[in-house]
Amino acid sequence: MARPRCPTGDLVVEKTAYSAFFPGRSPLPGLLAERHVDTIVITGTVTNVCCEFSARDAATTGMRVLMVADANAARCDQEHNATLHTIHRSFGDVRTTDEVIDLIGTTS
């Protein structure tokens, strides 16, 4: 069965757990490995649930994790900021959208 694609050609991947990297619950880790991807950029909702679970599991598997502070959202600032602190302290890097765009621009 072919994987669905966005009009831009990007892959669309479904997950069946909080984490997109939990073994057996998403094809994402395998698809990234096939493409030799070693760094992920996390955006979305909810910062302290799916985004955090994905960041932790990705870091555990050896991926470099970059969470975009102003491109994630939680129910309140306290929950959002607590997760950003945890990710920065233990699992990856936290940057703003502008910083990520600058990083991408310098590597292109």
PDB file of N, CA and C in Angstrom:
ATOM      1  N   MET A   1       0.844  -1.176   0.000  1.00  0.00           N
ATOM      2  CA  MET A   1       0.000   0.000   0.000  1.00  0.00           C
ATOM      3  C   MET A   1       0.890   1.240   0.000  1.00  0.00           C
ATOM      4  N   ALA A   2       0.629   2.149  -0.899  1.00  0.00           N
ATOM      5  CA  ALA A   2       1.407   3.377  -1.006  1.00  0.00           C
ATOM      6  C   ALA A   2       1.087   4.308   0.151  1.00  0.00           C
ATOM      7  N   ARG A   3       2.086   4.995   0.624  1.00  0.00           N
ATOM      8  CA  ARG A   3       1.891   5.976   1.689  1.00  0.00           C
ATOM      9  C   ARG A   3       1.268   7.232   1.092  1.00  0.00           C
ATOM     10  N   PRO A   4       0.284   7.824   1.777  1.00  0.00           N
ATOM     11  CA  PRO A   4      -0.290   9.071   1.260  1.00  0.00           C
ATOM     12  C   PRO A   4       0.753  10.168   1.260  1.00  0.00           C
ATOM     13  N   ARG A   5       0.627  11.079   0.325  1.00  0.00           N
ATOM     14  CA  ARG A   5       1.545  12.213   0.231  1.00  0.00           C
ATOM     15  C   ARG A   5       0.746  13.507   0.193  1.00  0.00           C
ATOM     16  N   CYS A   6       1.351  14.524   0.750  1.00  0.00           N
ATOM     17  CA  CYS A   6       0.776  15.872   0.659  1.00  0.00           C
ATOM     18  C   CYS A   6       0.978  16.373  -0.762  1.00  0.00           C
ATOM     19  N   PRO A   7       0.253  17.402  -1.166  1.00  0.00           N
ATOM     20  CA  PRO A   7       0.475  17.976  -2.499  1.00  0.00           C
ATOM     21  C   PRO A   7       1.916  18.438  -2.713  1.00  0.00           C
ATOM     22  N   THR A   8       2.623  18.746  -1.641  1.00  0.00           N
ATOM     23  CA  THR A   8       4.013  19.194  -1.743  1.00  0.00           C
ATOM     24  C   THR A   8       4.971  18.025  -1.941  1.00  0.00           C
ATOM     25  N   GLY A   9       4.486  16.795  -1.809  1.00  0.00           N
ATOM     26  CA  GLY A   9       5.346  15.620  -1.926  1.00  0.00           C
ATOM     27  C   GLY A   9       5.837  15.104  -0.586  1.00  0.00           C
ATOM     28  N   ASP A  10       5.499  15.782   0.499  1.00  0.00           N
ATOM     29  CA  ASP A  10       5.896  15.325   1.824  1.00  0.00           C
ATOM     30  C   ASP A  10       5.119  14.072   2.202  1.00  0.00           C
ATOM     31  N   LEU A  11       5.743  13.212   2.993  1.00  0.00           N
ATOM     32  CA  LEU A  11       5.051  12.032   3.492  1.00  0.00           C
ATOM     33  C   LEU A  11       4.040  12.410   4.559  1.00  0.00           C
ATOM     34  N   VAL A  12       2.947  11.667   4.613  1.00  0.00           N
ATOM     35  CA  VAL A  12       1.959  11.801   5.674  1.00  0.00           C
ATOM     36  C   VAL A  12       2.047  10.524   6.488  1.00  0.00           C
ATOM     37  N   VAL A  13       2.296  10.642   7.779  1.00  0.00           N
ATOM     38  CA  VAL A  13       2.496   9.477   8.635  1.00  0.00           C
ATOM     39  C   VAL A  13       1.508   9.535   9.789  1.00  0.00           C
ATOM     40  N   GLU A  14       0.816   8.435  10.013  1.00  0.00           N
ATOM     41  CA  GLU A  14      -0.094   8.357  11.149  1.00  0.00           C
ATOM     42  C   GLU A  14       0.603   7.661  12.303  1.00  0.00           C
ATOM     43  N   LYS A  15       0.284   8.100  13.512  1.00  0.00           N
ATOM     44  CA  LYS A  15       0.810   7.456  14.706  1.00  0.00           C
ATOM     45  C   LYS A  15      -0.366   6.995  15.551  1.00  0.00           C
ATOM     46  N   THR A  16      -0.143   5.932  16.316  1.00  0.00           N
ATOM     47  CA  THR A  16      -1.220   5.388  17.145  1.00  0.00           C
ATOM     48  C   THR A  16      -0.834   5.380  18.618  1.00  0.00           C
ATOM     49  N   ALA A  17       0.062   6.276  18.987  1.00  0.00           N
ATOM     50  CA  ALA A  17       0.475   6.447  20.381  1.00  0.00           C
ATOM     51  C   ALA A  17       0.788   7.924  20.571  1.00  0.00           C
ATOM     52  N   TYR A  18       1.015   8.320  21.803  1.00  0.00           N
ATOM     53  CA  TYR A  18       1.380   9.716  22.043  1.00  0.00           C
ATOM     54  C   TYR A  18       2.640  10.087  21.284  1.00  0.00           C
ATOM     55  N   SER A  19       3.600   9.173  21.241  1.00  0.00           N
ATOM     56  CA  SER A  19       4.886   9.431  20.598  1.00  0.00           C
ATOM     57  C   SER A  19       4.906   8.918  19.169  1.00  0.00           C
ATOM     58  N   ALA A  20       5.453   9.728  18.275  1.00  0.00           N
ATOM     59  CA  ALA A  20       5.637   9.298  16.890  1.00  0.00           C
ATOM     60  C   ALA A  20       6.839   8.367  16.760  1.00  0.00           C
ATOM     61  N   PHE A  21       7.580   8.164  17.854  1.00  0.00           N
ATOM     62  CA  PHE A  21       8.771   7.325  17.825  1.00  0.00           C
ATOM     63  C   PHE A  21       8.657   6.086  18.692  1.00  0.00           C
ATOM     64  N   PHE A  22       7.478   5.838  19.260  1.00  0.00           N
ATOM     65  CA  PHE A  22       7.309   4.649  20.087  1.00  0.00           C
ATOM     66  C   PHE A  22       7.324   3.414  19.184  1.00  0.00           C
ATOM     67  N   PRO A  23       8.131   2.417  19.522  1.00  0.00           N
ATOM     68  CA  PRO A  23       8.272   1.236  18.647  1.00  0.00           C
ATOM     69  C   PRO A  23       6.934   0.589  18.281  1.00  0.00           C
ATOM     70  N   GLY A  24       6.757   0.368  17.000  1.00  0.00           N
ATOM     71  CA  GLY A  24       5.579  -0.327  16.501  1.00  0.00           C
ATOM     72  C   GLY A  24       4.322   0.510  16.385  1.00  0.00           C
ATOM     73  N   ARG A  25       4.375   1.775  16.727  1.00  0.00           N
ATOM     74  CA  ARG A  25       3.167   2.596  16.708  1.00  0.00           C
ATOM     75  C   ARG A  25       3.158   3.646  15.615  1.00  0.00           C
ATOM     76  N   SER A  26       4.252   3.717  14.837  1.00  0.00           N
ATOM     77  CA  SER A  26       4.343   4.670  13.744  1.00  0.00           C
ATOM     78  C   SER A  26       5.467   4.219  12.809  1.00  0.00           C
ATOM     79  N   PRO A  27       5.284   4.400  11.509  1.00  0.00           N
ATOM     80  CA  PRO A  27       6.362   4.053  10.576  1.00  0.00           C
ATOM     81  C   PRO A  27       7.451   5.127  10.489  1.00  0.00           C
ATOM     82  N   LEU A  28       7.276   6.242  11.198  1.00  0.00           N
ATOM     83  CA  LEU A  28       8.189   7.370  11.067  1.00  0.00           C
ATOM     84  C   LEU A  28       9.654   7.023  11.328  1.00  0.00           C
ATOM     85  N   PRO A  29       9.999   6.337  12.413  1.00  0.00           N
ATOM     86  CA  PRO A  29      11.422   6.046  12.638  1.00  0.00           C
ATOM     87  C   PRO A  29      12.073   5.304  11.467  1.00  0.00           C
ATOM     88  N   GLY A  30      11.392   4.340  10.909  1.00  0.00           N
ATOM     89  CA  GLY A  30      11.930   3.597   9.770  1.00  0.00           C
ATOM     90  C   GLY A  30      12.068   4.457   8.525  1.00  0.00           C
ATOM     91  N   LEU A  31      11.077   5.288   8.281  1.00  0.00           N
ATOM     92  CA  LEU A  31      11.133   6.177   7.116  1.00  0.00           C
ATOM     93  C   LEU A  31      12.280   7.176   7.233  1.00  0.00           C
ATOM     94  N   LEU A  32      12.510   7.688   8.425  1.00  0.00           N
ATOM     95  CA  LEU A  32      13.619   8.618   8.624  1.00  0.00           C
ATOM     96  C   LEU A  32      14.960   7.905   8.480  1.00  0.00           C
ATOM     97  N   ALA A  33      15.054   6.701   9.015  1.00  0.00           N
ATOM     98  CA  ALA A  33      16.296   5.925   8.902  1.00  0.00           C
ATOM     99  C   ALA A  33      16.617   5.627   7.440  1.00  0.00           C
ATOM    100  N   GLU A  34      15.609   5.258   6.649  1.00  0.00           N
ATOM    101  CA  GLU A  34      15.811   4.994   5.216  1.00  0.00           C
ATOM    102  C   GLU A  34      16.377   6.212   4.497  1.00  0.00           C
ATOM    103  N   ARG A  35      16.019   7.388   4.974  1.00  0.00           N
ATOM    104  CA  ARG A  35      16.448   8.643   4.340  1.00  0.00           C
ATOM    105  C   ARG A  35      17.693   9.240   5.012  1.00  0.00           C
ATOM    106  N   HIS A  36      18.266   8.511   5.970  1.00  0.00           N
ATOM    107  CA  HIS A  36      19.469   8.942   6.696  1.00  0.00           C
ATOM    108  C   HIS A  36      19.269  10.274   7.418  1.00  0.00           C
ATOM    109  N   VAL A  37      18.060  10.471   7.947  1.00  0.00           N
ATOM    110  CA  VAL A  37      17.739  11.674   8.711  1.00  0.00           C
ATOM    111  C   VAL A  37      18.176  11.448  10.158  1.00  0.00           C
ATOM    112  N   ASP A  38      18.939  12.386  10.715  1.00  0.00           N
ATOM    113  CA  ASP A  38      19.400  12.238  12.088  1.00  0.00           C
ATOM    114  C   ASP A  38      18.919  13.348  13.016  1.00  0.00           C
ATOM    115  N   THR A  39      18.168  14.310  12.482  1.00  0.00           N
ATOM    116  CA  THR A  39      17.697  15.451  13.259  1.00  0.00           C
ATOM    117  C   THR A  39      16.218  15.676  12.982  1.00  0.00           C
ATOM    118  N   ILE A  40      15.454  15.905  14.049  1.00  0.00           N
ATOM    119  CA  ILE A  40      14.033  16.213  13.867  1.00  0.00           C
ATOM    120  C   ILE A  40      13.722  17.575  14.483  1.00  0.00           C
ATOM    121  N   VAL A  41      12.752  18.242  13.892  1.00  0.00           N
ATOM    122  CA  VAL A  41      12.253  19.521  14.378  1.00  0.00           C
ATOM    123  C   VAL A  41      10.811  19.276  14.799  1.00  0.00           C
ATOM    124  N   ILE A  42      10.516  19.545  16.055  1.00  0.00           N
ATOM    125  CA  ILE A  42       9.179  19.248  16.585  1.00  0.00           C
ATOM    126  C   ILE A  42       8.370  20.523  16.741  1.00  0.00           C
ATOM    127  N   THR A  43       7.178  20.499  16.133  1.00  0.00           N
ATOM    128  CA  THR A  43       6.181  21.554  16.284  1.00  0.00           C
ATOM    129  C   THR A  43       4.837  20.870  16.496  1.00  0.00           C
ATOM    130  N   GLY A  44       3.893  21.546  17.113  1.00  0.00           N
ATOM    131  CA  GLY A  44       2.562  20.961  17.219  1.00  0.00           C
ATOM    132  C   GLY A  44       1.914  21.172  18.560  1.00  0.00           C
ATOM    133  N   THR A  45       0.907  20.349  18.807  1.00  0.00           N
ATOM    134  CA  THR A  45       0.183  20.350  20.071  1.00  0.00           C
ATOM    135  C   THR A  45       0.040  18.908  20.521  1.00  0.00           C
ATOM    136  N   VAL A  46      -0.035  18.649  21.673  1.00  0.00           N
ATOM    137  CA  VAL A  46       0.101  19.491  22.844  1.00  0.00           C
ATOM    138  C   VAL A  46       1.561  19.380  23.301  1.00  0.00           C
ATOM    139  N   THR A  47       2.189  20.513  23.578  1.00  0.00           N
ATOM    140  CA  THR A  47       3.614  20.548  23.902  1.00  0.00           C
ATOM    141  C   THR A  47       3.994  19.499  24.922  1.00  0.00           C
ATOM    142  N   ASN A  48       3.245  19.435  26.027  1.00  0.00           N
ATOM    143  CA  ASN A  48       3.612  18.568  27.143  1.00  0.00           C
ATOM    144  C   ASN A  48       3.043  17.159  27.039  1.00  0.00           C
ATOM    145  N   VAL A  49       2.465  16.818  25.923  1.00  0.00           N
ATOM    146  CA  VAL A  49       1.975  15.451  25.749  1.00  0.00           C
ATOM    147  C   VAL A  49       2.663  14.858  24.513  1.00  0.00           C
ATOM    148  N   CYS A  50       2.023  14.896  23.362  1.00  0.00           N
ATOM    149  CA  CYS A  50       2.573  14.246  22.171  1.00  0.00           C
ATOM    150  C   CYS A  50       3.932  14.805  21.760  1.00  0.00           C
ATOM    151  N   CYS A  51       4.098  16.109  21.819  1.00  0.00           N
ATOM    152  CA  CYS A  51       5.378  16.699  21.399  1.00  0.00           C
ATOM    153  C   CYS A  51       6.495  16.264  22.327  1.00  0.00           C
ATOM    154  N   GLU A  52       6.237  16.291  23.634  1.00  0.00           N
ATOM    155  CA  GLU A  52       7.262  15.874  24.594  1.00  0.00           C
ATOM    156  C   GLU A  52       7.545  14.376  24.499  1.00  0.00           C
ATOM    157  N   PHE A  53       6.515  13.561  24.399  1.00  0.00           N
ATOM    158  CA  PHE A  53       6.722  12.117  24.267  1.00  0.00           C
ATOM    159  C   PHE A  53       7.568  11.817  23.032  1.00  0.00           C
ATOM    160  N   SER A  54       7.251  12.468  21.923  1.00  0.00           N
ATOM    161  CA  SER A  54       8.004  12.245  20.682  1.00  0.00           C
ATOM    162  C   SER A  54       9.453  12.694  20.835  1.00  0.00           C
ATOM    163  N   ALA A  55       9.670  13.846  21.461  1.00  0.00           N
ATOM    164  CA  ALA A  55      11.035  14.348  21.657  1.00  0.00           C
ATOM    165  C   ALA A  55      11.854  13.395  22.521  1.00  0.00           C
ATOM    166  N   ARG A  56      11.268  12.925  23.602  1.00  0.00           N
ATOM    167  CA  ARG A  56      11.983  12.009  24.502  1.00  0.00           C
ATOM    168  C   ARG A  56      12.329  10.698  23.788  1.00  0.00           C
ATOM    169  N   ASP A  57      11.344  10.119  23.109  1.00  0.00           N
ATOM    170  CA  ASP A  57      11.596   8.841  22.432  1.00  0.00           C
ATOM    171  C   ASP A  57      12.592   9.000  21.288  1.00  0.00           C
ATOM    172  N   ALA A  58      12.503  10.095  20.548  1.00  0.00           N
ATOM    173  CA  ALA A  58      13.443  10.332  19.455  1.00  0.00           C
ATOM    174  C   ALA A  58      14.861  10.468  20.005  1.00  0.00           C
ATOM    175  N   ALA A  59      15.026  11.219  21.085  1.00  0.00           N
ATOM    176  CA  ALA A  59      16.346  11.381  21.695  1.00  0.00           C
ATOM    177  C   ALA A  59      16.877  10.038  22.190  1.00  0.00           C
ATOM    178  N   THR A  60      16.006   9.224  22.737  1.00  0.00           N
ATOM    179  CA  THR A  60      16.410   7.908  23.234  1.00  0.00           C
ATOM    180  C   THR A  60      16.934   7.027  22.110  1.00  0.00           C
ATOM    181  N   THR A  61      16.397   7.204  20.908  1.00  0.00           N
ATOM    182  CA  THR A  61      16.855   6.394  19.772  1.00  0.00           C
ATOM    183  C   THR A  61      18.065   6.997  19.071  1.00  0.00           C
ATOM    184  N   GLY A  62      18.575   8.108  19.591  1.00  0.00           N
ATOM    185  CA  GLY A  62      19.776   8.709  19.022  1.00  0.00           C
ATOM    186  C   GLY A  62      19.545   9.860  18.066  1.00  0.00           C
ATOM    187  N   MET A  63      18.304  10.251  17.877  1.00  0.00           N
ATOM    188  CA  MET A  63      18.009  11.392  17.008  1.00  0.00           C
ATOM    189  C   MET A  63      18.407  12.681  17.713  1.00  0.00           C
ATOM    190  N   ARG A  64      18.822  13.665  16.928  1.00  0.00           N
ATOM    191  CA  ARG A  64      19.013  15.020  17.449  1.00  0.00           C
ATOM    192  C   ARG A  64      17.651  15.690  17.429  1.00  0.00           C
ATOM    193  N   VAL A  65      17.277  16.318  18.526  1.00  0.00           N
ATOM    194  CA  VAL A  65      15.937  16.887  18.684  1.00  0.00           C
ATOM    195  C   VAL A  65      16.024  18.395  18.807  1.00  0.00           C
ATOM    196  N   LEU A  66      15.193  19.078  18.026  1.00  0.00           N
ATOM    197  CA  LEU A  66      15.068  20.525  18.108  1.00  0.00           C
ATOM    198  C   LEU A  66      13.582  20.833  18.259  1.00  0.00           C
ATOM    199  N   MET A  67      13.202  21.370  19.399  1.00  0.00           N
ATOM    200  CA  MET A  67      11.807  21.726  19.634  1.00  0.00           C
ATOM    201  C   MET A  67      11.653  23.225  19.416  1.00  0.00           C
ATOM    202  N   VAL A  68      10.638  23.598  18.645  1.00  0.00           N
ATOM    203  CA  VAL A  68      10.431  24.998  18.301  1.00  0.00           C
ATOM    204  C   VAL A  68       9.471  25.620  19.321  1.00  0.00           C
ATOM    205  N   ALA A  69      10.028  26.482  20.176  1.00  0.00           N
ATOM    206  CA  ALA A  69       9.286  27.018  21.318  1.00  0.00           C
ATOM    207  C   ALA A  69       7.998  27.723  20.930  1.00  0.00           C
ATOM    208  N   ASP A  70       8.048  28.543  19.887  1.00  0.00           N
ATOM    209  CA  ASP A  70       6.861  29.320  19.517  1.00  0.00           C
ATOM    210  C   ASP A  70       6.034  28.659  18.421  1.00  0.00           C
ATOM    211  N   ALA A  71       6.306  27.391  18.150  1.00  0.00           N
ATOM    212  CA  ALA A  71       5.518  26.635  17.172  1.00  0.00           C
ATOM    213  C   ALA A  71       4.944  25.370  17.807  1.00  0.00           C
ATOM    214  N   ASN A  72       4.868  25.371  19.127  1.00  0.00           N
ATOM    215  CA  ASN A  72       4.201  24.334  19.905  1.00  0.00           C
ATOM    216  C   ASN A  72       3.205  25.039  20.807  1.00  0.00           C
ATOM    217  N   ALA A  73       2.218  24.319  21.272  1.00  0.00           N
ATOM    218  CA  ALA A  73       1.225  24.930  22.154  1.00  0.00           C
ATOM    219  C   ALA A  73       0.714  23.914  23.162  1.00  0.00           C
ATOM    220  N   ALA A  74       0.384  24.433  24.340  1.00  0.00           N
ATOM    221  CA  ALA A  74      -0.205  23.631  25.411  1.00  0.00           C
ATOM    222  C   ALA A  74      -1.419  24.373  25.956  1.00  0.00           C
ATOM    223  N   ARG A  75      -2.087  23.749  26.917  1.00  0.00           N
ATOM    224  CA  ARG A  75      -3.280  24.382  27.486  1.00  0.00           C
ATOM    225  C   ARG A  75      -2.957  25.650  28.263  1.00  0.00           C
ATOM    226  N   CYS A  76      -1.741  25.726  28.827  1.00  0.00           N
ATOM    227  CA  CYS A  76      -1.360  26.933  29.554  1.00  0.00           C
ATOM    228  C   CYS A  76       0.156  27.123  29.443  1.00  0.00           C
ATOM    229  N   ASP A  77       0.594  28.338  29.696  1.00  0.00           N
ATOM    230  CA  ASP A  77       2.017  28.668  29.591  1.00  0.00           C
ATOM    231  C   ASP A  77       2.869  27.842  30.542  1.00  0.00           C
ATOM    232  N   GLN A  78       2.359  27.578  31.737  1.00  0.00           N
ATOM    233  CA  GLN A  78       3.134  26.822  32.723  1.00  0.00           C
ATOM    234  C   GLN A  78       3.474  25.424  32.198  1.00  0.00           C
ATOM    235  N   GLU A  79       2.507  24.730  31.632  1.00  0.00           N
ATOM    236  CA  GLU A  79       2.755  23.387  31.079  1.00  0.00           C
ATOM    237  C   GLU A  79       3.703  23.468  29.885  1.00  0.00           C
ATOM    238  N   HIS A  80       3.477  24.423  29.011  1.00  0.00           N
ATOM    239  CA  HIS A  80       4.314  24.615  27.827  1.00  0.00           C
ATOM    240  C   HIS A  80       5.768  24.866  28.233  1.00  0.00           C
ATOM    241  N   ASN A  81       5.969  25.827  29.128  1.00  0.00           N
ATOM    242  CA  ASN A  81       7.317  26.205  29.533  1.00  0.00           C
ATOM    243  C   ASN A  81       8.025  25.105  30.316  1.00  0.00           C
ATOM    244  N   ALA A  82       7.297  24.335  31.092  1.00  0.00           N
ATOM    245  CA  ALA A  82       7.906  23.218  31.828  1.00  0.00           C
ATOM    246  C   ALA A  82       8.478  22.188  30.852  1.00  0.00           C
ATOM    247  N   THR A  83       7.749  21.896  29.800  1.00  0.00           N
ATOM    248  CA  THR A  83       8.250  20.945  28.806  1.00  0.00           C
ATOM    249  C   THR A  83       9.452  21.508  28.066  1.00  0.00           C
ATOM    250  N   LEU A  84       9.401  22.778  27.675  1.00  0.00           N
ATOM    251  CA  LEU A  84      10.552  23.369  26.987  1.00  0.00           C
ATOM    252  C   LEU A  84      11.792  23.281  27.861  1.00  0.00           C
ATOM    253  N   HIS A  85      11.641  23.522  29.148  1.00  0.00           N
ATOM    254  CA  HIS A  85      12.761  23.422  30.079  1.00  0.00           C
ATOM    255  C   HIS A  85      13.294  21.983  30.137  1.00  0.00           C
ATOM    256  N   THR A  86      12.405  21.018  30.229  1.00  0.00           N
ATOM    257  CA  THR A  86      12.814  19.614  30.291  1.00  0.00           C
ATOM    258  C   THR A  86      13.543  19.190  29.024  1.00  0.00           C
ATOM    259  N   ILE A  87      13.022  19.562  27.883  1.00  0.00           N
ATOM    260  CA  ILE A  87      13.665  19.193  26.618  1.00  0.00           C
ATOM    261  C   ILE A  87      15.050  19.824  26.547  1.00  0.00           C
ATOM    262  N   HIS A  88      15.134  21.108  26.847  1.00  0.00           N
ATOM    263  CA  HIS A  88      16.422  21.806  26.772  1.00  0.00           C
ATOM    264  C   HIS A  88      17.437  21.202  27.748  1.00  0.00           C
ATOM    265  N   ARG A  89      16.984  20.843  28.909  1.00  0.00           N
ATOM    266  CA  ARG A  89      17.873  20.317  29.952  1.00  0.00           C
ATOM    267  C   ARG A  89      18.359  18.903  29.666  1.00  0.00           C
ATOM    268  N   SER A  90      17.531  18.086  29.028  1.00  0.00           N
ATOM    269  CA  SER A  90      17.867  16.667  28.956  1.00  0.00           C
ATOM    270  C   SER A  90      17.780  16.002  27.590  1.00  0.00           C
ATOM    271  N   PHE A  91      16.980  16.521  26.661  1.00  0.00           N
ATOM    272  CA  PHE A  91      16.687  15.733  25.467  1.00  0.00           C
ATOM    273  C   PHE A  91      17.018  16.388  24.132  1.00  0.00           C
ATOM    274  N   GLY A  92      17.283  17.687  24.119  1.00  0.00           N
ATOM    275  CA  GLY A  92      17.540  18.324  22.833  1.00  0.00           C
ATOM    276  C   GLY A  92      17.733  19.813  22.984  1.00  0.00           C
ATOM    277  N   ASP A  93      17.461  20.503  21.916  1.00  0.00           N
ATOM    278  CA  ASP A  93      17.622  21.942  21.877  1.00  0.00           C
ATOM    279  C   ASP A  93      16.250  22.585  21.721  1.00  0.00           C
ATOM    280  N   VAL A  94      16.108  23.787  22.207  1.00  0.00           N
ATOM    281  CA  VAL A  94      14.865  24.551  22.072  1.00  0.00           C
ATOM    282  C   VAL A  94      15.227  25.873  21.406  1.00  0.00           C
ATOM    283  N   ARG A  95      14.556  26.176  20.318  1.00  0.00           N
ATOM    284  CA  ARG A  95      14.800  27.410  19.564  1.00  0.00           C
ATOM    285  C   ARG A  95      13.472  28.031  19.152  1.00  0.00           C
ATOM    286  N   THR A  96      13.526  29.286  18.734  1.00  0.00           N
ATOM    287  CA  THR A  96      12.348  29.947  18.174  1.00  0.00           C
ATOM    288  C   THR A  96      12.267  29.638  16.681  1.00  0.00           C
ATOM    289  N   THR A  97      11.138  29.935  16.087  1.00  0.00           N
ATOM    290  CA  THR A  97      10.968  29.742  14.646  1.00  0.00           C
ATOM    291  C   THR A  97      12.021  30.521  13.871  1.00  0.00           C
ATOM    292  N   ASP A  98      12.238  31.774  14.234  1.00  0.00           N
ATOM    293  CA  ASP A  98      13.242  32.588  13.536  1.00  0.00           C
ATOM    294  C   ASP A  98      14.631  31.971  13.634  1.00  0.00           C
ATOM    295  N   GLU A  99      14.964  31.443  14.792  1.00  0.00           N
ATOM    296  CA  GLU A  99      16.273  30.804  14.958  1.00  0.00           C
ATOM    297  C   GLU A  99      16.403  29.552  14.087  1.00  0.00           C
ATOM    298  N   VAL A 100      15.325  28.780  14.003  1.00  0.00           N
ATOM    299  CA  VAL A 100      15.350  27.569  13.169  1.00  0.00           C
ATOM    300  C   VAL A 100      15.504  27.950  11.703  1.00  0.00           C
ATOM    301  N   ILE A 101      14.793  28.963  11.267  1.00  0.00           N
ATOM    302  CA  ILE A 101      14.910  29.419   9.872  1.00  0.00           C
ATOM    303  C   ILE A 101      16.341  29.876   9.587  1.00  0.00           C
ATOM    304  N   ASP A 102      16.934  30.589  10.528  1.00  0.00           N
ATOM    305  CA  ASP A 102      18.333  31.005  10.362  1.00  0.00           C
ATOM    306  C   ASP A 102      19.265  29.797  10.281  1.00  0.00           C
ATOM    307  N   LEU A 103      19.045  28.803  11.134  1.00  0.00           N
ATOM    308  CA  LEU A 103      19.858  27.592  11.110  1.00  0.00           C
ATOM    309  C   LEU A 103      19.739  26.869   9.766  1.00  0.00           C
ATOM    310  N   ILE A 104      18.527  26.763   9.274  1.00  0.00           N
ATOM    311  CA  ILE A 104      18.307  26.096   7.989  1.00  0.00           C
ATOM    312  C   ILE A 104      18.993  26.883   6.878  1.00  0.00           C
ATOM    313  N   GLY A 105      18.893  28.199   6.936  1.00  0.00           N
ATOM    314  CA  GLY A 105      19.512  29.048   5.924  1.00  0.00           C
ATOM    315  C   GLY A 105      21.025  28.928   5.886  1.00  0.00           C
ATOM    316  N   THR A 106      21.642  28.705   7.035  1.00  0.00           N
ATOM    317  CA  THR A 106      23.101  28.618   7.075  1.00  0.00           C
ATOM    318  C   THR A 106      23.612  27.265   6.619  1.00  0.00           C
ATOM    319  N   THR A 107      22.734  26.251   6.581  1.00  0.00           N
ATOM    320  CA  THR A 107      23.171  24.919   6.155  1.00  0.00           C
ATOM    321  C   THR A 107      22.792  24.615   4.722  1.00  0.00           C
ATOM    322  N   SER A 108      22.016  25.490   4.098  1.00  0.00           N
ATOM    323  CA  SER A 108      21.583  25.243   2.707  1.00  0.00           C
ATOM    324  C   SER A 108      22.675  25.587   1.726  1.00  0.00           C
TER     325      SER A 108
END
